[in-house]
Amino acid sequence: CDRCHSWDHGSCVGITKDTVPEVWLCDDCILQTVILEQAKVFARGNGNSRPLTTSDHNHVLRQLLLSHLSKKSHTFLSPQAERAREFWIATWVKELTLSKNISNDVGTFDLRLVRSHVIAQWPYSRLQEHRNSLSKYLSTDGYQRIMTCLVASTELSQNFPRLLGVLLRLVGDGMASIRKLSLKAILQVVNVDPALMAQPSVRKEVSRCFHDEAISVREAAVSLVGDYVLQTPNLATAFHATLLERILDRGVSVRKRIVKIFRDILLTNPAYAGRATACHAMLQRAADRKEDDGVRDLIHETFHILWFNSKAFTMGTSTLELLELSNSTPGRKASQDGTKAELYCLEASKQMVEVVKVSGSPEILTSLVKGLLFGFNEGDKDKKVAERKRRQEDARNQCSSLVSSVIELLLAFEENREQNEDDGKELVALLSTLSVFSEAYPELLVPHIDTLVPYLKGDNSAKKYEPSIVSTVSIVVSHVSSHFSRAELNRLMAGELSTDLVNIAYKFPDRAVSAAVEALCALTNHPEASQGSIHEKKLLKLSIQFYSYLLKTKDTCADLMKAKKSVRDNVRRALSALGSVCRFYECDDAIDRQNLDFNNFGIISDVSKLEFAKNSLSNACFAIFMEYLQKEDEATKVLALRAMNGIFISRPRVVLAAEQMGIIS
């Protein structure tokens, strides 16, 4: 600057090497110079006798801005700039007209002279060139500073705290309609300036409205917070608990609005910290039979968009943001040829795993996936049937990519695992997510079975979670086994799969035992499995050993709660295993084609005579289960009834026999 000798970057003030002027003044010096020149023209009396006020300074700033608009309008022939120039003149003249009759002192400038000067600028003339010669040296930052200063001096800005106070008082009005309209008015302001929600008084009133007795007021409060968190994603977690609470609101419109807010948050920010709890809460609402059909359909549509729509990435996160998210994934590098769809699937699979982890069970996720794939039993008579069929087709097309993404997450987890106990929970969540797809779309897991089978060894360095790990993988095997080819089945039979399943039955608690036996039965029942296969032999041997143990133990103690813990555990294991064998093993000549003879249900002491054919093993197991049903402790009675239930499911006629024998009554 040739006046104050301060230095500026040429790029910051709009000057290049080829356009350096002979004399250049910075924004501050131009403003000071213009203010002094204007004071000589418009000040009443001697311009130097009285100090200039803020009002005087504002008139100078307005003139600078008017000159800038005039230049834009004349140079670029911009109709927008011309309308802005005319509006600026009109509002300035109006204010001057109203101000000249005010008795209090509004500055040293003669307002009549200023007004005449402004009106004279309505038509563009050669006099404008002189004013433009001043404005052309102002930088963009200079005009922004002018606007900030002028806006801050307006009546609206000066009275805004008072106006906001009026709105906040109306939020507590006795009429629900007034409260709702007040919240909507605040919403309009927040849409322009989200920082308003940072004020404690505003947040306090809005939070109070979340519990208002009127549904319309609660919906308005939810909409206000929803728009705010969408504009300020980094602050969404501050209102997460408040929004999550409202998903249980008795107002249908409020619940719908909450679902839409969480959907928009997850679309714009897939890595949102509260995504797992939000998704879990929405899935719980959808699974609730008492939930409104409109809310349930909206939730189903939301998860279709979030997880099963390959074009969802175009609705929210940019490619660059997705690549940055993938860089944060352990064991994965964002390859340059990675597509948006792949990154979207990776984020969707992460969310699924987290939901399972929060839920502690894959049941609600399984219900959603199966519903999206095959329908939610809505019927085909309403107007939405075409949309539902399209969703089902999208979901089927997307499932393969999702399964591959979960497998990728599993491999990345193992690669970066630190072998501590807490890793077990994450591993269970990953495997449980795969079990969801094994039940809903089992053929997709066939190519990945070799990745999962090693977990059946039971040495996964997660002692606390080992039963859950082996039982989950066993469930996957049982679901997928029917889709094995003959070659795949023979390859697995030649390996240690059946041995691992048998070992699980001997070592783990009853839940894992039941899952392992079910998997072993599924392999034995495979259409390509030959009679007397290794799986069938091991299954029969396992059944005979557990039957022998129950036979040996049945008369040792009337109350098993008084027996040793090892005995109780073995009895639980044996009852669970035999009940599962009777339920899941399919024998062609073991179908009850007529009423049953009670005499067939007898204990076989010579275990060498036990076989699957003619329900020999099943009948003997029913008899041994009846023995344990007579025990004094309730725990054993429950286990015996559960074991009987396996026979009831596979052989419904036994239920009639049990009723005639007086067991059920």
PDB file of C-alpha atoms in Angstrom, residues 82-243:
ATOM      1  CA  GLU A  82     -29.162  -3.586 -11.884  1.00  0.00           C
ATOM      2  CA  ARG A  83     -32.122  -4.754  -9.781  1.00  0.00           C
ATOM      3  CA  ALA A  84     -29.864  -4.926  -6.716  1.00  0.00           C
ATOM      4  CA  ARG A  85     -28.615  -1.381  -7.442  1.00  0.00           C
ATOM      5  CA  GLU A  86     -32.131   0.006  -7.737  1.00  0.00           C
ATOM      6  CA  PHE A  87     -33.272  -1.802  -4.603  1.00  0.00           C
ATOM      7  CA  TRP A  88     -30.246  -0.490  -2.726  1.00  0.00           C
ATOM      8  CA  ILE A  89     -31.026   3.101  -3.759  1.00  0.00           C
ATOM      9  CA  ALA A  90     -34.728   2.767  -2.923  1.00  0.00           C
ATOM     10  CA  THR A  91     -34.144   1.372   0.568  1.00  0.00           C
ATOM     11  CA  TRP A  92     -31.459   3.968   1.266  1.00  0.00           C
ATOM     12  CA  VAL A  93     -33.723   6.855   0.204  1.00  0.00           C
ATOM     13  CA  LYS A  94     -36.568   5.436   2.274  1.00  0.00           C
ATOM     14  CA  GLU A  95     -34.382   5.294   5.366  1.00  0.00           C
ATOM     15  CA  LEU A  96     -33.093   8.829   4.774  1.00  0.00           C
ATOM     16  CA  THR A  97     -36.647  10.100   4.371  1.00  0.00           C
ATOM     17  CA  LEU A  98     -37.699   8.550   7.658  1.00  0.00           C
ATOM     18  CA  SER A  99     -34.548   9.668   9.487  1.00  0.00           C
ATOM     19  CA  LYS A 100     -34.535  13.391   8.624  1.00  0.00           C
ATOM     20  CA  ASN A 101     -37.521  14.117  10.869  1.00  0.00           C
ATOM     21  CA  ILE A 102     -36.093  12.297  13.892  1.00  0.00           C
ATOM     22  CA  SER A 103     -35.349  14.725  16.697  1.00  0.00           C
ATOM     23  CA  ASN A 104     -32.314  12.904  18.083  1.00  0.00           C
ATOM     24  CA  ASP A 105     -28.876  13.356  16.579  1.00  0.00           C
ATOM     25  CA  VAL A 106     -28.224  10.871  13.780  1.00  0.00           C
ATOM     26  CA  GLY A 107     -24.776  12.154  12.762  1.00  0.00           C
ATOM     27  CA  THR A 108     -22.974  15.144  11.294  1.00  0.00           C
ATOM     28  CA  PHE A 109     -23.975  14.547   7.682  1.00  0.00           C
ATOM     29  CA  ASP A 110     -26.710  16.694   6.174  1.00  0.00           C
ATOM     30  CA  LEU A 111     -29.270  14.027   5.350  1.00  0.00           C
ATOM     31  CA  ARG A 112     -31.015  16.201   2.745  1.00  0.00           C
ATOM     32  CA  LEU A 113     -27.782  16.531   0.808  1.00  0.00           C
ATOM     33  CA  VAL A 114     -27.119  12.802   1.105  1.00  0.00           C
ATOM     34  CA  ARG A 115     -30.658  12.012  -0.039  1.00  0.00           C
ATOM     35  CA  SER A 116     -30.391  14.258  -3.079  1.00  0.00           C
ATOM     36  CA  HIS A 117     -27.038  12.740  -3.924  1.00  0.00           C
ATOM     37  CA  VAL A 118     -28.431   9.196  -3.744  1.00  0.00           C
ATOM     38  CA  ILE A 119     -31.519   9.993  -5.845  1.00  0.00           C
ATOM     39  CA  ALA A 120     -29.319  11.561  -8.484  1.00  0.00           C
ATOM     40  CA  GLN A 121     -27.603   8.193  -8.958  1.00  0.00           C
ATOM     41  CA  TRP A 122     -30.769   6.379 -10.030  1.00  0.00           C
ATOM     42  CA  PRO A 123     -29.961   6.835 -13.727  1.00  0.00           C
ATOM     43  CA  TYR A 124     -26.427   5.740 -14.569  1.00  0.00           C
ATOM     44  CA  SER A 125     -24.341   8.728 -15.746  1.00  0.00           C
ATOM     45  CA  ARG A 126     -20.750   9.789 -16.381  1.00  0.00           C
ATOM     46  CA  LEU A 127     -20.522  10.817 -12.739  1.00  0.00           C
ATOM     47  CA  GLN A 128     -20.579   7.114 -11.915  1.00  0.00           C
ATOM     48  CA  GLU A 129     -17.183   6.646 -13.549  1.00  0.00           C
ATOM     49  CA  HIS A 130     -15.521   8.682 -10.807  1.00  0.00           C
ATOM     50  CA  ARG A 131     -17.179   6.604  -8.111  1.00  0.00           C
ATOM     51  CA  ASN A 132     -16.299   3.394  -9.929  1.00  0.00           C
ATOM     52  CA  SER A 133     -12.672   4.464 -10.065  1.00  0.00           C
ATOM     53  CA  LEU A 134     -12.717   4.256  -6.266  1.00  0.00           C
ATOM     54  CA  SER A 135     -14.588   1.008  -5.973  1.00  0.00           C
ATOM     55  CA  LYS A 136     -12.550  -0.883  -8.501  1.00  0.00           C
ATOM     56  CA  TYR A 137      -9.610  -1.038  -6.111  1.00  0.00           C
ATOM     57  CA  LEU A 138     -11.626  -2.603  -3.299  1.00  0.00           C
ATOM     58  CA  SER A 139     -11.039  -6.344  -2.929  1.00  0.00           C
ATOM     59  CA  THR A 140     -13.727  -8.972  -2.485  1.00  0.00           C
ATOM     60  CA  ASP A 141     -12.799  -9.114   1.172  1.00  0.00           C
ATOM     61  CA  GLY A 142     -13.336  -5.351   1.395  1.00  0.00           C
ATOM     62  CA  TYR A 143     -16.892  -5.612   0.117  1.00  0.00           C
ATOM     63  CA  GLN A 144     -17.592  -8.503   2.472  1.00  0.00           C
ATOM     64  CA  ARG A 145     -16.427  -6.360   5.369  1.00  0.00           C
ATOM     65  CA  ILE A 146     -18.676  -3.532   4.182  1.00  0.00           C
ATOM     66  CA  MET A 147     -21.690  -5.859   4.053  1.00  0.00           C
ATOM     67  CA  THR A 148     -20.932  -7.277   7.485  1.00  0.00           C
ATOM     68  CA  CYS A 149     -20.696  -3.802   8.965  1.00  0.00           C
ATOM     69  CA  LEU A 150     -23.918  -2.597   7.317  1.00  0.00           C
ATOM     70  CA  VAL A 151     -25.903  -5.695   8.254  1.00  0.00           C
ATOM     71  CA  ALA A 152     -24.723  -5.438  11.869  1.00  0.00           C
ATOM     72  CA  SER A 153     -26.020  -1.862  12.035  1.00  0.00           C
ATOM     73  CA  THR A 154     -29.513  -2.662  10.724  1.00  0.00           C
ATOM     74  CA  GLU A 155     -32.542  -2.512  12.953  1.00  0.00           C
ATOM     75  CA  LEU A 156     -33.147  -6.247  12.507  1.00  0.00           C
ATOM     76  CA  SER A 157     -29.645  -7.130  13.666  1.00  0.00           C
ATOM     77  CA  GLN A 158     -29.787  -4.779  16.619  1.00  0.00           C
ATOM     78  CA  ASN A 159     -33.234  -5.998  17.685  1.00  0.00           C
ATOM     79  CA  PHE A 160     -32.688  -9.681  16.885  1.00  0.00           C
ATOM     80  CA  PRO A 161     -32.056 -10.765  20.524  1.00  0.00           C
ATOM     81  CA  ARG A 162     -35.345  -9.139  21.528  1.00  0.00           C
ATOM     82  CA  LEU A 163     -37.230 -10.742  18.618  1.00  0.00           C
ATOM     83  CA  LEU A 164     -35.716 -14.118  19.433  1.00  0.00           C
ATOM     84  CA  GLY A 165     -36.801 -13.683  23.032  1.00  0.00           C
ATOM     85  CA  VAL A 166     -40.376 -13.083  21.866  1.00  0.00           C
ATOM     86  CA  LEU A 167     -40.291 -16.287  19.801  1.00  0.00           C
ATOM     87  CA  LEU A 168     -38.918 -18.287  22.712  1.00  0.00           C
ATOM     88  CA  ARG A 169     -41.667 -16.956  24.991  1.00  0.00           C
ATOM     89  CA  LEU A 170     -44.283 -17.922  22.402  1.00  0.00           C
ATOM     90  CA  VAL A 171     -42.857 -21.447  22.385  1.00  0.00           C
ATOM     91  CA  GLY A 172     -44.252 -21.705  25.911  1.00  0.00           C
ATOM     92  CA  ASP A 173     -47.674 -20.303  24.968  1.00  0.00           C
ATOM     93  CA  GLY A 174     -50.801 -22.037  26.174  1.00  0.00           C
ATOM     94  CA  MET A 175     -52.086 -22.722  22.635  1.00  0.00           C
ATOM     95  CA  ALA A 176     -50.492 -25.648  20.838  1.00  0.00           C
ATOM     96  CA  SER A 177     -50.909 -23.937  17.441  1.00  0.00           C
ATOM     97  CA  ILE A 178     -48.904 -20.916  18.649  1.00  0.00           C
ATOM     98  CA  ARG A 179     -46.161 -23.169  20.023  1.00  0.00           C
ATOM     99  CA  LYS A 180     -45.946 -25.048  16.732  1.00  0.00           C
ATOM    100  CA  LEU A 181     -45.803 -21.883  14.619  1.00  0.00           C
ATOM    101  CA  SER A 182     -43.142 -20.415  16.895  1.00  0.00           C
ATOM    102  CA  LEU A 183     -40.961 -23.472  16.421  1.00  0.00           C
ATOM    103  CA  LYS A 184     -41.438 -23.251  12.664  1.00  0.00           C
ATOM    104  CA  ALA A 185     -40.406 -19.588  12.780  1.00  0.00           C
ATOM    105  CA  ILE A 186     -37.252 -20.529  14.667  1.00  0.00           C
ATOM    106  CA  LEU A 187     -36.675 -23.276  12.087  1.00  0.00           C
ATOM    107  CA  GLN A 188     -36.607 -20.679   9.303  1.00  0.00           C
ATOM    108  CA  VAL A 189     -33.917 -18.735  11.152  1.00  0.00           C
ATOM    109  CA  VAL A 190     -31.891 -21.877  11.933  1.00  0.00           C
ATOM    110  CA  ASN A 191     -31.950 -22.845   8.258  1.00  0.00           C
ATOM    111  CA  VAL A 192     -30.125 -19.583   7.529  1.00  0.00           C
ATOM    112  CA  ASP A 193     -27.938 -19.532  10.627  1.00  0.00           C
ATOM    113  CA  PRO A 194     -27.468 -22.978  12.254  1.00  0.00           C
ATOM    114  CA  ALA A 195     -25.288 -21.382  14.930  1.00  0.00           C
ATOM    115  CA  LEU A 196     -28.488 -20.156  16.589  1.00  0.00           C
ATOM    116  CA  MET A 197     -29.000 -23.650  18.026  1.00  0.00           C
ATOM    117  CA  ALA A 198     -25.779 -23.255  19.972  1.00  0.00           C
ATOM    118  CA  GLN A 199     -27.472 -20.718  22.252  1.00  0.00           C
ATOM    119  CA  PRO A 200     -28.440 -22.359  25.573  1.00  0.00           C
ATOM    120  CA  SER A 201     -31.808 -20.569  25.756  1.00  0.00           C
ATOM    121  CA  VAL A 202     -32.822 -21.887  22.319  1.00  0.00           C
ATOM    122  CA  ARG A 203     -31.691 -25.441  23.004  1.00  0.00           C
ATOM    123  CA  LYS A 204     -33.465 -25.433  26.359  1.00  0.00           C
ATOM    124  CA  GLU A 205     -36.824 -24.437  24.858  1.00  0.00           C
ATOM    125  CA  VAL A 206     -36.518 -26.803  21.915  1.00  0.00           C
ATOM    126  CA  SER A 207     -35.576 -29.702  24.197  1.00  0.00           C
ATOM    127  CA  ARG A 208     -38.600 -28.960  26.364  1.00  0.00           C
ATOM    128  CA  CYS A 209     -40.853 -29.156  23.308  1.00  0.00           C
ATOM    129  CA  PHE A 210     -39.713 -32.740  22.702  1.00  0.00           C
ATOM    130  CA  HIS A 211     -41.960 -33.670  25.630  1.00  0.00           C
ATOM    131  CA  ASP A 212     -44.849 -31.328  24.774  1.00  0.00           C
ATOM    132  CA  GLU A 213     -48.325 -32.771  25.184  1.00  0.00           C
ATOM    133  CA  ALA A 214     -49.264 -31.841  21.595  1.00  0.00           C
ATOM    134  CA  ILE A 215     -48.058 -34.177  18.847  1.00  0.00           C
ATOM    135  CA  SER A 216     -47.829 -31.293  16.344  1.00  0.00           C
ATOM    136  CA  VAL A 217     -45.470 -29.406  18.660  1.00  0.00           C
ATOM    137  CA  ARG A 218     -43.253 -32.445  19.189  1.00  0.00           C
ATOM    138  CA  GLU A 219     -43.119 -32.989  15.426  1.00  0.00           C
ATOM    139  CA  ALA A 220     -42.130 -29.342  14.889  1.00  0.00           C
ATOM    140  CA  ALA A 221     -39.379 -29.663  17.500  1.00  0.00           C
ATOM    141  CA  VAL A 222     -38.096 -32.855  15.878  1.00  0.00           C
ATOM    142  CA  SER A 223     -38.099 -31.178  12.449  1.00  0.00           C
ATOM    143  CA  LEU A 224     -36.177 -28.220  13.855  1.00  0.00           C
ATOM    144  CA  VAL A 225     -33.460 -30.391  15.386  1.00  0.00           C
ATOM    145  CA  GLY A 226     -33.418 -32.650  12.320  1.00  0.00           C
ATOM    146  CA  ASP A 227     -32.741 -29.765   9.938  1.00  0.00           C
ATOM    147  CA  TYR A 228     -30.075 -28.480  12.290  1.00  0.00           C
ATOM    148  CA  VAL A 229     -28.121 -31.723  12.575  1.00  0.00           C
ATOM    149  CA  LEU A 230     -28.276 -32.209   8.801  1.00  0.00           C
ATOM    150  CA  GLN A 231     -26.676 -28.799   8.300  1.00  0.00           C
ATOM    151  CA  THR A 232     -24.151 -29.401  11.070  1.00  0.00           C
ATOM    152  CA  PRO A 233     -23.290 -33.142  10.920  1.00  0.00           C
ATOM    153  CA  ASN A 234     -20.438 -32.864  13.412  1.00  0.00           C
ATOM    154  CA  LEU A 235     -22.963 -31.822  16.089  1.00  0.00           C
ATOM    155  CA  ALA A 236     -25.503 -34.551  15.313  1.00  0.00           C
ATOM    156  CA  THR A 237     -24.246 -36.689  18.201  1.00  0.00           C
ATOM    157  CA  ALA A 238     -25.235 -33.940  20.662  1.00  0.00           C
ATOM    158  CA  PHE A 239     -28.929 -34.545  19.833  1.00  0.00           C
ATOM    159  CA  HIS A 240     -28.640 -38.274  19.147  1.00  0.00           C
ATOM    160  CA  ALA A 241     -30.129 -39.450  22.447  1.00  0.00           C
ATOM    161  CA  THR A 242     -32.966 -36.911  22.207  1.00  0.00           C
ATOM    162  CA  LEU A 243     -33.904 -37.987  18.688  1.00  0.00           C
TER     163      LEU A 243
END
